[in-house]
């Protein structure tokens, strides 16, 4: 598949000098190459979106959502094709890729409620004969800068809400995984949105900087690593834009002695090793409390060592590769760092080779036990299938340990005690909380929250937060003196 930009309703081959090789992480083969678009390409997309905005915002909201109903149907009828592209460029299994798209469909469905959600407010007689109105209007041209790990879902945390609210759009997918949005953009084209309403620009840092600096782009959403999130937040704000930037994570799970250990082990293994640990809501360290230590350690080691690893399109595969060779090297060297810092490795996934896929970036599920508190490995986001184990004596100590971390994307607890659950829910500093849940991914009608270094901004993606983010409020105070009334 040739990767092109889609600007003003046309497929355009950008005139670029640099390309980025897109590699199937399971086979090591080059699938295609991403053109690294320049600021000039972003400018063309922003101009098209800016021109289209004037008429798109005037399309009645109930007509705007008809385009989205159609897009949802088209995407559903191409569910398998989209999922296969995700597996081939991002490495996750076909089932994981299909599940990812379900959340994208759900976000479109929620955004189709925009006629209800963007209603304003009205108060009659704030003073005698004077009324006050609050109207929600679109913001203008909006943009999303996406990461590699959910190529089909993450743009849909934002795009459907923005379009339904009357904004126009520029999407920049991760240069590592351009084929999914390339294909979805063909469906967007088939839907027949007016030209310029949705635009696609492929690229990396230059394209991102073009978005951040462009005067016509009014709002930016970003998902990716924390250092880049901080850069996006600061730079977009310095250019006067609305911005929300979701960053990295190091998600803890506390395992209490009264937890259902079989259930906890299965769910925690799915969370830690699903999508090869490359999920921003993947559990990456488990804190056992009191007597949970031995039972849980034994069970999770067993779950880690029996997981089937391979190419995500092959049947029976539970875990695919990590995204690229650099990521594989990084994950393996972080395991080595853990060992240097005093951790043990009861299950070691380094040096994995999968028969038939010897050039793939595979690292088997790994358990690092007795990870010292305060060590580098206890703090760093690994973004691979590695679960660290730590131990404390009380739930209070566990919560204190969790809250000492830099990130706040998700925290989970496994227990059968309502009071422990209640304490945890109330005291833990994280935006998404799981109680006997391993991946506490909010449904589309709730905000995808995130605290501390996992999020920079105030409004989140999805649901009513997205409605707030993609609309600006106008307040009107009006008087119509009685004397001006015509007599009939
Ligand atoms: P990344 O930060 O490397 O890239 C994200 C996007 O930023 C890409 O589109 C990329 O082209 C662009 N980019 C990269 N470096 C840049 C730079 N120096 N200047 C400007 N733009 C730049 O992230 P990734 O590796 O694609 O994704 C993995 C990260 O995303 C992990 O840290 C993960 O935790 C995080 N993530 C977070 C969430 C969340 O909801 N908080 C969700 C998914 C992924």
Short mmCIF file of C-alpha atoms and ligand atoms in Angstrom, two decimals:
data_model
loop_
_atom_site.label_atom_id
_atom_site.label_comp_id
_atom_site.label_asym_id
_atom_site.label_seq_id
_atom_site.Cartn_x
_atom_site.Cartn_y
_atom_site.Cartn_z
CA UNK A 1 0.00 0.00 0.00
CA UNK A 2 1.47 3.35 -1.03
CA UNK A 3 1.23 5.92 1.77
CA UNK A 4 -0.17 9.22 0.54
CA UNK A 5 -1.56 12.31 2.19
CA UNK A 6 -5.26 13.12 1.83
CA UNK A 7 -5.75 16.85 1.55
CA UNK A 8 -8.80 18.76 0.38
CA UNK A 9 -10.46 15.59 -0.87
CA UNK A 10 -7.46 14.46 -2.94
CA UNK A 11 -4.75 11.84 -2.53
CA UNK A 12 -1.42 13.59 -2.73
CA UNK A 13 2.10 12.24 -2.93
CA UNK A 14 4.08 14.72 -0.87
CA UNK A 15 7.25 16.02 -2.37
CA UNK A 16 9.59 14.81 0.35
CA UNK A 17 13.21 13.78 0.59
CA UNK A 18 12.84 11.42 3.53
CA UNK A 19 10.85 8.25 4.06
CA UNK A 20 10.48 6.01 7.10
CA UNK A 21 10.48 2.23 6.56
CA UNK A 22 7.38 0.54 7.96
CA UNK A 23 8.31 -2.95 9.09
CA UNK A 24 6.09 -5.86 10.02
CA UNK A 25 7.41 -6.50 13.54
CA UNK A 26 6.75 -10.24 13.31
CA UNK A 27 8.43 -10.92 9.97
CA UNK A 28 10.96 -8.10 9.86
CA UNK A 29 9.87 -7.36 6.27
CA UNK A 30 9.37 -3.82 4.99
CA UNK A 31 5.65 -3.34 4.25
CA UNK A 32 5.77 0.19 2.90
CA UNK A 33 7.39 3.54 3.64
CA UNK A 34 5.96 6.63 5.27
CA UNK A 35 6.66 9.94 3.55
CA UNK A 36 7.97 12.37 6.16
CA UNK A 37 5.79 15.32 5.22
CA UNK A 38 7.00 18.84 5.81
CA UNK A 39 5.44 21.94 7.35
CA UNK A 40 4.34 22.93 3.81
CA UNK A 41 2.20 19.76 3.61
CA UNK A 42 0.65 20.54 7.01
CA UNK A 43 0.02 24.07 5.80
CA UNK A 44 -1.88 22.77 2.77
CA UNK A 45 -3.99 20.49 4.99
CA UNK A 46 -4.67 23.24 7.53
CA UNK A 47 -5.69 25.65 4.75
CA UNK A 48 -8.08 23.09 3.26
CA UNK A 49 -9.54 22.39 6.70
CA UNK A 50 -9.84 26.09 7.44
CA UNK A 51 -11.72 26.76 4.18
CA UNK A 52 -13.99 23.77 4.73
CA UNK A 53 -14.77 24.89 8.27
CA UNK A 54 -16.86 27.86 7.15
CA UNK A 55 -19.44 25.64 5.45
CA UNK A 56 -19.11 22.48 7.60
CA UNK A 57 -19.97 24.39 10.77
CA UNK A 58 -23.19 25.50 9.03
CA UNK A 59 -24.27 21.94 8.18
CA UNK A 60 -26.99 21.15 10.75
CA UNK A 61 -25.66 18.93 13.53
CA UNK A 62 -28.22 16.21 12.83
CA UNK A 63 -26.98 16.12 9.22
CA UNK A 64 -23.33 16.08 10.30
CA UNK A 65 -23.85 12.95 12.36
CA UNK A 66 -25.36 11.14 9.35
CA UNK A 67 -21.85 11.04 7.87
CA UNK A 68 -20.63 9.41 11.06
CA UNK A 69 -23.39 6.78 11.09
CA UNK A 70 -22.31 5.87 7.57
CA UNK A 71 -18.63 5.80 8.54
CA UNK A 72 -19.36 3.51 11.51
CA UNK A 73 -21.20 1.08 9.20
CA UNK A 74 -18.41 1.12 6.61
CA UNK A 75 -15.73 0.57 9.24
CA UNK A 76 -17.71 -2.30 10.76
CA UNK A 77 -18.11 -3.97 7.41
CA UNK A 78 -14.33 -3.69 6.94
CA UNK A 79 -13.54 -4.76 10.51
CA UNK A 80 -11.36 -7.75 9.54
CA UNK A 81 -9.42 -5.84 6.86
CA UNK A 82 -8.62 -3.03 9.31
CA UNK A 83 -7.62 -5.52 12.02
CA UNK A 84 -5.26 -7.34 9.65
CA UNK A 85 -3.51 -4.09 8.80
CA UNK A 86 -3.10 -3.36 12.52
CA UNK A 87 -1.63 -6.81 13.16
CA UNK A 88 0.79 -6.47 10.28
CA UNK A 89 2.10 -3.04 11.15
CA UNK A 90 1.76 -2.94 14.97
CA UNK A 91 2.30 -6.61 15.79
CA UNK A 92 -0.64 -7.30 18.10
CA UNK A 93 -2.78 -10.38 17.58
CA UNK A 94 -5.74 -10.31 15.18
CA UNK A 95 -8.18 -10.64 18.14
CA UNK A 96 -6.52 -7.72 19.93
CA UNK A 97 -6.65 -5.68 16.74
CA UNK A 98 -10.36 -6.45 16.30
CA UNK A 99 -11.04 -5.50 19.92
CA UNK A 100 -9.22 -2.21 19.43
CA UNK A 101 -11.59 -1.27 16.63
CA UNK A 102 -14.69 -1.99 18.72
CA UNK A 103 -13.77 0.98 20.92
CA UNK A 104 -13.38 3.12 17.77
CA UNK A 105 -16.91 2.16 16.62
CA UNK A 106 -18.26 2.87 20.07
CA UNK A 107 -16.77 6.36 20.05
CA UNK A 108 -18.42 7.11 16.72
CA UNK A 109 -21.73 5.91 18.16
CA UNK A 110 -21.40 8.16 21.21
CA UNK A 111 -20.44 11.14 19.03
CA UNK A 112 -23.62 10.57 17.01
CA UNK A 113 -25.44 11.86 20.10
CA UNK A 114 -23.96 15.30 19.43
CA UNK A 115 -27.36 16.92 18.75
CA UNK A 116 -28.16 16.24 22.42
CA UNK A 117 -24.66 16.78 23.78
CA UNK A 118 -23.90 20.18 22.29
CA UNK A 119 -27.11 21.80 23.44
CA UNK A 120 -26.57 25.08 25.24
CA UNK A 121 -28.28 26.79 28.19
CA UNK A 122 -30.86 29.52 28.45
CA UNK A 123 -32.08 31.56 31.42
CA UNK A 124 -35.03 33.85 30.94
CA UNK A 125 -35.22 37.18 32.80
CA UNK A 126 -31.75 37.41 34.35
CA UNK A 127 -32.98 41.00 34.81
CA UNK A 128 -36.37 42.29 33.81
CA UNK A 129 -36.78 41.69 30.09
CA UNK A 130 -33.25 40.40 29.64
CA UNK A 131 -32.35 36.79 28.79
CA UNK A 132 -29.02 35.00 28.81
CA UNK A 133 -28.01 32.20 26.45
CA UNK A 134 -24.99 29.91 26.26
CA UNK A 135 -24.31 28.50 22.79
CA UNK A 136 -21.73 25.82 22.03
CA UNK A 137 -19.88 26.46 18.79
CA UNK A 138 -17.09 24.51 17.11
CA UNK A 139 -13.51 25.60 17.74
CA UNK A 140 -12.25 25.48 14.12
CA UNK A 141 -9.49 23.30 12.68
CA UNK A 142 -8.40 20.58 15.11
CA UNK A 143 -5.56 18.06 14.87
CA UNK A 144 -4.55 14.72 16.36
CA UNK A 145 -0.99 13.42 16.70
CA UNK A 146 -1.22 9.68 17.33
CA UNK A 147 1.10 6.98 18.74
CA UNK A 148 1.92 3.59 17.21
CA UNK A 149 0.23 1.25 19.65
CA UNK A 150 -3.47 1.75 18.74
CA UNK A 151 -3.37 2.91 15.11
CA UNK A 152 -7.11 2.51 14.54
CA UNK A 153 -8.64 3.39 17.90
CA UNK A 154 -6.86 6.45 19.23
CA UNK A 155 -7.80 8.89 16.43
CA UNK A 156 -11.42 7.97 17.20
CA UNK A 157 -11.17 9.18 20.82
CA UNK A 158 -11.35 12.62 19.20
CA UNK A 159 -12.19 12.77 15.50
CA UNK A 160 -15.91 11.81 15.63
CA UNK A 161 -16.67 14.34 18.39
CA UNK A 162 -14.78 17.10 16.63
CA UNK A 163 -16.55 16.51 13.31
CA UNK A 164 -19.98 16.11 14.85
CA UNK A 165 -19.49 19.40 16.71
CA UNK A 166 -18.73 21.17 13.40
CA UNK A 167 -14.92 21.27 13.45
CA UNK A 168 -12.66 20.22 10.58
CA UNK A 169 -9.65 17.96 11.00
CA UNK A 170 -6.03 17.09 10.33
CA UNK A 171 -4.76 13.67 11.46
CA UNK A 172 -1.11 12.70 11.74
CA UNK A 173 -0.70 8.99 12.49
CA UNK A 174 2.51 7.54 13.88
CA UNK A 175 5.04 7.13 11.08
CA UNK A 176 5.58 3.57 12.35
CA UNK A 177 1.99 2.50 11.55
CA UNK A 178 0.54 4.53 8.65
CA UNK A 179 -1.43 1.83 6.79
CA UNK A 180 -4.43 1.59 9.15
CA UNK A 181 -5.39 5.27 8.87
CA UNK A 182 -4.55 5.19 5.15
CA UNK A 183 -7.21 2.51 4.73
CA UNK A 184 -9.71 4.19 7.09
CA UNK A 185 -9.23 7.46 5.20
CA UNK A 186 -10.38 5.64 2.05
CA UNK A 187 -13.58 4.78 3.93
CA UNK A 188 -13.89 8.40 5.07
CA UNK A 189 -13.58 9.38 1.41
CA UNK A 190 -16.30 6.86 0.48
CA UNK A 191 -18.61 8.40 3.08
CA UNK A 192 -18.48 11.61 1.05
CA UNK A 193 -17.58 14.24 3.64
CA UNK A 194 -17.24 17.62 1.90
CA UNK A 195 -13.66 18.18 0.72
CA UNK A 196 -11.27 19.54 3.34
CA UNK A 197 -13.35 18.38 6.32
CA UNK A 198 -10.96 15.51 7.14
CA UNK A 199 -7.30 15.59 6.07
CA UNK A 200 -4.46 13.13 6.58
CA UNK A 201 -0.80 14.12 6.78
CA UNK A 202 1.83 11.41 7.23
CA UNK A 203 5.11 12.19 8.85
CA UNK A 204 7.08 12.65 12.04
CA UNK A 205 8.59 15.59 13.93
CA UNK A 206 8.47 18.16 11.09
CA UNK A 207 4.79 17.48 10.51
CA UNK A 208 4.14 17.66 14.27
CA UNK A 209 5.92 21.00 14.51
CA UNK A 210 3.93 22.22 11.51
CA UNK A 211 0.72 21.39 13.40
CA UNK A 212 1.87 22.96 16.67
CA UNK A 213 2.92 26.21 15.02
CA UNK A 214 0.09 26.60 12.48
CA UNK A 215 -2.04 29.67 13.19
CA UNK A 216 -5.22 28.10 11.72
CA UNK A 217 -5.09 24.99 13.91
CA UNK A 218 -7.00 25.84 17.07
CA UNK A 219 -6.90 22.61 19.08
CA UNK A 220 -4.45 19.71 19.30
CA UNK A 221 -4.77 16.29 20.89
CA UNK A 222 -1.73 14.11 21.41
CA UNK A 223 -1.14 10.58 22.68
CA UNK A 224 2.38 9.22 23.10
CA UNK A 225 5.35 9.17 25.45
CA UNK A 226 5.64 11.60 28.35
CA UNK A 227 8.62 13.61 27.14
CA UNK A 228 6.97 14.27 23.80
CA UNK A 229 3.63 14.96 25.55
CA UNK A 230 5.31 17.69 27.63
CA UNK A 231 6.81 19.19 24.48
CA UNK A 232 3.45 19.12 22.68
CA UNK A 233 1.63 20.64 25.65
CA UNK A 234 4.13 23.49 26.07
CA UNK A 235 4.57 24.25 22.37
CA UNK A 236 0.89 24.12 21.45
CA UNK A 237 0.05 26.33 24.44
CA UNK A 238 2.80 28.78 23.47
CA UNK A 239 1.03 29.07 20.10
CA UNK A 240 -2.29 29.82 21.78
CA UNK A 241 -3.98 26.48 21.14
CA UNK A 242 -6.21 24.27 23.20
CA UNK A 243 -4.25 21.16 23.93
CA UNK A 244 -4.55 17.84 25.68
CA UNK A 245 -1.55 15.52 25.75
CA UNK A 246 -1.65 11.97 27.07
CA UNK A 247 1.68 10.56 28.11
CA UNK A 248 3.32 7.35 29.25
CA UNK A 249 2.53 5.13 32.20
CA UNK A 250 3.82 2.67 34.76
CA UNK A 251 0.63 1.03 35.95
CA UNK A 252 0.54 -0.74 39.32
CA UNK A 253 -1.71 -3.54 40.50
CA UNK A 254 -2.09 -4.44 44.17
CA UNK A 255 -2.84 -8.08 44.96
CA UNK A 256 -4.44 -8.61 48.38
CA UNK A 257 -4.30 -11.98 50.19
CA UNK A 258 -8.12 -12.22 49.97
CA UNK A 259 -8.15 -11.89 46.15
CA UNK A 260 -9.52 -14.70 43.98
CA UNK A 261 -6.01 -15.77 42.95
CA UNK A 262 -6.98 -17.72 39.82
CA UNK A 263 -9.02 -14.85 38.48
CA UNK A 264 -6.41 -12.25 39.49
CA UNK A 265 -3.58 -14.18 37.82
CA UNK A 266 -5.42 -14.65 34.56
CA UNK A 267 -6.53 -11.03 34.34
CA UNK A 268 -3.16 -9.60 35.40
CA UNK A 269 -1.33 -11.79 32.86
CA UNK A 270 -3.68 -10.57 30.13
CA UNK A 271 -3.08 -6.98 31.18
CA UNK A 272 0.71 -7.25 31.49
CA UNK A 273 1.35 -9.35 28.36
CA UNK A 274 -1.60 -8.48 26.11
CA UNK A 275 -0.49 -6.39 23.11
CA UNK A 276 3.06 -7.43 24.20
CA UNK A 277 2.78 -4.99 27.09
CA UNK A 278 2.52 -2.06 24.66
CA UNK A 279 -0.71 -0.70 26.07
CA UNK A 280 -0.81 2.51 28.04
CA UNK A 281 -3.11 0.67 30.47
CA UNK A 282 -0.93 -2.44 30.73
CA UNK A 283 -0.20 -3.43 34.30
CA UNK A 284 3.57 -3.25 34.65
CA UNK A 285 4.22 -3.83 38.32
CA UNK A 286 2.37 -5.94 40.85
CA UNK A 287 2.54 -5.23 44.56
CA UNK A 288 1.65 -8.27 46.65
CA UNK A 289 0.37 -7.67 50.17
CA UNK A 290 1.26 -9.97 53.05
CA UNK A 291 0.57 -13.67 52.29
CA UNK A 292 -0.43 -12.99 48.65
CA UNK A 293 3.27 -13.04 47.76
CA UNK A 294 4.02 -16.73 47.30
CA UNK A 295 0.76 -17.84 45.73
CA UNK A 296 0.65 -14.97 43.28
CA UNK A 297 4.34 -15.21 42.33
CA UNK A 298 4.05 -18.89 41.55
CA UNK A 299 0.82 -18.48 39.56
CA UNK A 300 1.95 -15.46 37.51
CA UNK A 301 5.28 -17.13 36.66
CA UNK A 302 3.33 -20.10 35.36
CA UNK A 303 1.01 -17.85 33.30
CA UNK A 304 4.00 -15.95 31.86
CA UNK A 305 5.96 -19.01 30.85
CA UNK A 306 3.02 -20.76 29.15
CA UNK A 307 1.86 -17.88 26.97
CA UNK A 308 2.05 -18.60 23.25
CA UNK A 309 4.09 -16.06 21.30
CA UNK A 310 4.27 -15.54 17.54
CA UNK A 311 2.82 -13.77 14.51
CA UNK A 312 -0.56 -12.33 15.45
CA UNK A 313 -2.35 -13.70 12.36
CA UNK A 314 -1.47 -17.31 13.24
CA UNK A 315 -4.10 -19.17 15.22
CA UNK A 316 -3.56 -19.86 18.90
CA UNK A 317 -1.12 -16.98 19.33
CA UNK A 318 -1.66 -15.00 22.52
CA UNK A 319 1.09 -12.43 22.16
CA UNK A 320 2.89 -10.80 19.25
CA UNK A 321 6.25 -9.01 18.96
CA UNK A 322 7.22 -5.54 20.16
CA UNK A 323 7.11 -2.78 17.57
CA UNK A 324 10.71 -2.69 16.32
CA UNK A 325 14.28 -3.83 16.82
CA UNK A 326 15.14 -0.72 18.86
CA UNK A 327 12.25 -1.47 21.18
CA UNK A 328 13.36 -5.09 21.55
CA UNK A 329 16.88 -3.96 22.46
CA UNK A 330 15.49 -1.41 24.93
CA UNK A 331 13.20 -3.95 26.64
CA UNK A 332 15.99 -6.52 26.91
CA UNK A 333 18.45 -3.99 28.28
CA UNK A 334 15.91 -2.79 30.86
CA UNK A 335 15.50 -6.39 32.04
CA UNK A 336 19.31 -6.47 32.36
CA UNK A 337 19.22 -3.22 34.32
CA UNK A 338 16.66 -4.76 36.69
CA UNK A 339 19.03 -7.64 37.33
CA UNK A 340 21.92 -5.23 37.97
CA UNK A 341 19.75 -3.38 40.44
CA UNK A 342 19.06 -6.53 42.43
CA UNK A 343 15.91 -8.06 40.92
CA UNK A 344 15.70 -11.76 40.13
CA UNK A 345 14.28 -13.12 36.83
CA UNK A 346 12.20 -16.23 37.52
CA UNK A 347 10.84 -16.03 33.95
CA UNK A 348 13.24 -14.53 31.42
CA UNK A 349 11.96 -13.68 27.93
CA UNK A 350 15.22 -12.35 26.53
CA UNK A 351 16.73 -13.99 23.47
CA UNK A 352 13.42 -15.30 22.14
CA UNK A 353 13.34 -16.79 18.67
CA UNK A 354 10.06 -17.83 17.06
CA UNK A 355 10.28 -20.59 14.46
CA UNK A 356 9.49 -19.24 11.01
CA UNK A 357 9.76 -15.64 12.28
CA UNK A 358 13.44 -15.46 13.20
CA UNK A 359 13.65 -11.81 12.08
CA UNK A 360 10.75 -10.75 14.33
CA UNK A 361 11.11 -8.53 17.41
CA UNK A 362 10.02 -11.12 19.93
CA UNK A 363 10.60 -11.03 23.65
CA UNK A 364 8.70 -13.59 25.69
CA UNK A 365 6.76 -12.57 28.84
CA UNK A 366 9.21 -11.79 31.61
CA UNK A 367 8.85 -11.62 35.39
CA UNK A 368 11.24 -9.51 37.44
CA UNK A 369 10.84 -10.42 41.12
CA UNK A 370 11.98 -8.61 44.28
CA UNK A 371 12.37 -5.36 42.39
CA UNK A 372 13.94 -2.90 44.85
CA UNK A 373 11.86 0.11 45.73
CA UNK A 374 13.26 3.33 44.26
CA UNK A 375 15.31 1.46 41.62
CA UNK A 376 15.35 2.72 38.03
CA UNK A 377 13.48 -0.38 36.85
CA UNK A 378 10.71 0.31 39.37
CA UNK A 379 10.19 3.77 37.87
CA UNK A 380 10.83 3.47 34.13
CA UNK A 381 8.10 2.72 31.60
CA UNK A 382 9.30 -0.47 29.87
CA UNK A 383 6.50 -0.72 27.27
CA UNK A 384 7.09 -4.41 26.73
CA UNK A 385 5.85 -7.72 28.21
CA UNK A 386 7.65 -7.38 31.53
CA UNK A 387 5.92 -7.56 34.91
CA UNK A 388 7.85 -6.42 37.98
CA UNK A 389 6.95 -7.81 41.40
CA UNK A 390 7.26 -5.95 44.69
CA UNK A 391 6.06 -6.83 48.15
CA UNK A 392 4.65 -4.94 51.17
CA UNK A 393 2.86 -5.90 54.38
CA UNK A 394 -0.29 -3.75 54.38
CA UNK A 395 -2.71 -2.14 51.96
CA UNK A 396 -1.66 1.26 53.37
CA UNK A 397 1.95 0.55 52.40
CA UNK A 398 0.81 -0.59 48.96
CA UNK A 399 -1.17 2.59 48.35
CA UNK A 400 1.75 4.68 49.55
CA UNK A 401 4.06 2.83 47.14
CA UNK A 402 1.63 3.32 44.25
CA UNK A 403 1.27 7.04 44.98
CA UNK A 404 5.02 7.56 45.12
CA UNK A 405 5.22 6.98 41.34
CA UNK A 406 5.58 9.64 38.67
CA UNK A 407 2.69 8.44 36.51
CA UNK A 408 -1.06 8.20 37.10
CA UNK A 409 -2.65 6.52 34.11
CA UNK A 410 -4.17 3.51 35.83
CA UNK A 411 -4.05 1.61 39.13
CA UNK A 412 -5.75 -1.71 39.89
CA UNK A 413 -6.60 -3.68 43.00
CA UNK A 414 -7.53 -7.35 43.35
CA UNK A 415 -9.43 -8.12 46.54
CA UNK A 416 -12.71 -9.49 47.88
CA UNK A 417 -12.84 -6.78 50.55
CA UNK A 418 -15.25 -3.92 49.92
CA UNK A 419 -13.54 -1.68 52.44
CA UNK A 420 -10.07 -2.20 50.89
CA UNK A 421 -11.61 -1.45 47.49
CA UNK A 422 -13.30 1.68 48.77
CA UNK A 423 -10.09 2.97 50.40
CA UNK A 424 -8.10 2.25 47.23
CA UNK A 425 -10.63 3.95 44.95
CA UNK A 426 -10.62 7.03 47.11
CA UNK A 427 -6.91 7.39 47.90
CA UNK A 428 -5.04 6.23 44.82
CA UNK A 429 -3.64 8.96 42.59
CA UNK A 430 -4.51 7.72 39.10
CA UNK A 431 -7.06 8.69 36.48
CA UNK A 432 -8.35 5.19 35.66
CA UNK A 433 -9.02 2.75 38.49
CA UNK A 434 -9.63 -0.98 38.17
CA UNK A 435 -11.16 -2.99 41.00
CA UNK A 436 -10.69 -6.66 40.05
CA UNK A 437 -10.08 -5.33 36.52
CA UNK A 438 -6.73 -5.46 34.72
CA UNK A 439 -7.26 -2.96 31.90
CA UNK A 440 -9.61 -0.27 33.20
CA UNK A 441 -10.17 1.28 29.77
CA UNK A 442 -13.09 3.70 30.02
CA UNK A 443 -16.02 3.12 27.68
CA UNK A 444 -16.51 5.83 25.05
CA UNK A 445 -19.13 7.61 27.16
CA UNK A 446 -16.62 8.18 29.98
CA UNK A 447 -13.47 10.31 29.76
CA UNK A 448 -10.19 8.52 29.17
CA UNK A 449 -8.62 10.01 32.23
CA UNK A 450 -4.97 10.12 33.27
CA UNK A 451 -3.19 12.00 36.04
CA UNK A 452 0.27 13.24 36.94
CA UNK A 453 2.89 12.64 34.20
CA UNK A 454 0.40 10.56 32.20
CA UNK A 455 -1.65 13.58 31.18
CA UNK A 456 -1.18 17.26 30.47
CA UNK A 457 -4.32 19.31 30.05
CA UNK A 458 -7.75 19.40 31.64
CA UNK A 459 -10.36 17.96 29.25
CA UNK A 460 -9.74 14.35 28.25
CA UNK A 461 -10.69 12.32 25.19
CA UNK A 462 -14.10 10.59 24.74
CA UNK A 463 -17.59 11.40 26.02
CA UNK A 464 -18.60 14.77 27.43
CA UNK A 465 -14.97 15.82 27.92
CA UNK A 466 -14.53 15.57 24.16
CA UNK A 467 -17.67 17.66 23.65
CA UNK A 468 -16.22 20.32 25.98
CA UNK A 469 -12.82 20.19 24.27
CA UNK A 470 -14.18 20.48 20.73
CA UNK A 471 -16.68 23.25 21.42
CA UNK A 472 -16.27 26.79 22.66
CA UNK A 473 -18.95 28.51 24.63
CA UNK A 474 -20.49 31.75 23.58
CA UNK A 475 -22.64 33.64 26.08
CA UNK A 476 -25.27 36.04 24.82
CA UNK A 477 -27.14 38.54 26.98
CA UNK A 478 -30.09 40.04 25.12
CA UNK A 479 -32.86 42.56 25.57
CA UNK A 480 -35.88 43.06 23.31
CA UNK A 481 -37.83 46.10 24.62
CA UNK A 482 -41.58 45.70 24.45
CA UNK A 483 -41.99 49.09 22.75
CA UNK A 484 -40.23 47.69 19.67
CA UNK A 485 -42.86 45.01 19.14
CA UNK A 486 -44.91 45.39 16.00
CA UNK A 487 -48.61 45.54 16.47
CA UNK A 488 -50.49 42.87 14.50
P1 LIG B 1 5.98 8.72 20.75
O1 LIG B 1 5.90 9.78 21.79
O2 LIG B 1 7.31 8.26 20.30
O3 LIG B 1 5.22 9.20 19.41
C1 LIG B 1 3.91 9.69 19.43
C2 LIG B 1 3.73 10.68 18.28
O4 LIG B 1 4.60 11.78 18.47
C3 LIG B 1 4.03 10.12 16.91
O5 LIG B 1 3.04 10.57 16.02
C4 LIG B 1 5.40 10.69 16.57
O6 LIG B 1 5.55 10.92 15.19
C5 LIG B 1 5.43 11.99 17.34
N1 LIG B 1 6.76 12.32 17.85
C6 LIG B 1 7.70 11.47 18.32
N2 LIG B 1 8.79 12.15 18.75
C7 LIG B 1 8.53 13.45 18.55
C8 LIG B 1 9.27 14.65 18.80
N3 LIG B 1 10.48 14.62 19.33
N4 LIG B 1 8.70 15.83 18.48
C9 LIG B 1 7.46 15.87 17.94
N5 LIG B 1 6.73 14.77 17.68
C10 LIG B 1 7.25 13.58 17.98
O7 LIG B 1 5.09 7.51 21.29
P2 LIG B 1 4.92 6.04 20.67
O8 LIG B 1 6.19 5.28 20.87
O9 LIG B 1 4.32 6.12 19.33
O10 LIG B 1 3.79 5.44 21.65
C11 LIG B 1 4.08 4.82 22.86
C12 LIG B 1 3.90 5.76 24.02
O11 LIG B 1 2.57 6.27 24.03
C13 LIG B 1 4.07 5.07 25.38
O12 LIG B 1 4.78 5.91 26.22
C14 LIG B 1 2.63 4.90 25.86
O13 LIG B 1 2.47 4.82 27.25
C15 LIG B 1 1.99 6.13 25.32
N6 LIG B 1 0.55 5.98 25.20
C16 LIG B 1 -0.22 6.63 26.11
C17 LIG B 1 -1.59 6.50 26.06
C18 LIG B 1 -2.45 7.18 27.07
O14 LIG B 1 -3.66 7.09 26.94
N7 LIG B 1 -1.90 7.88 28.05
C19 LIG B 1 -2.19 5.71 25.06
C20 LIG B 1 -1.37 5.06 24.13
C21 LIG B 1 0.01 5.21 24.21
#
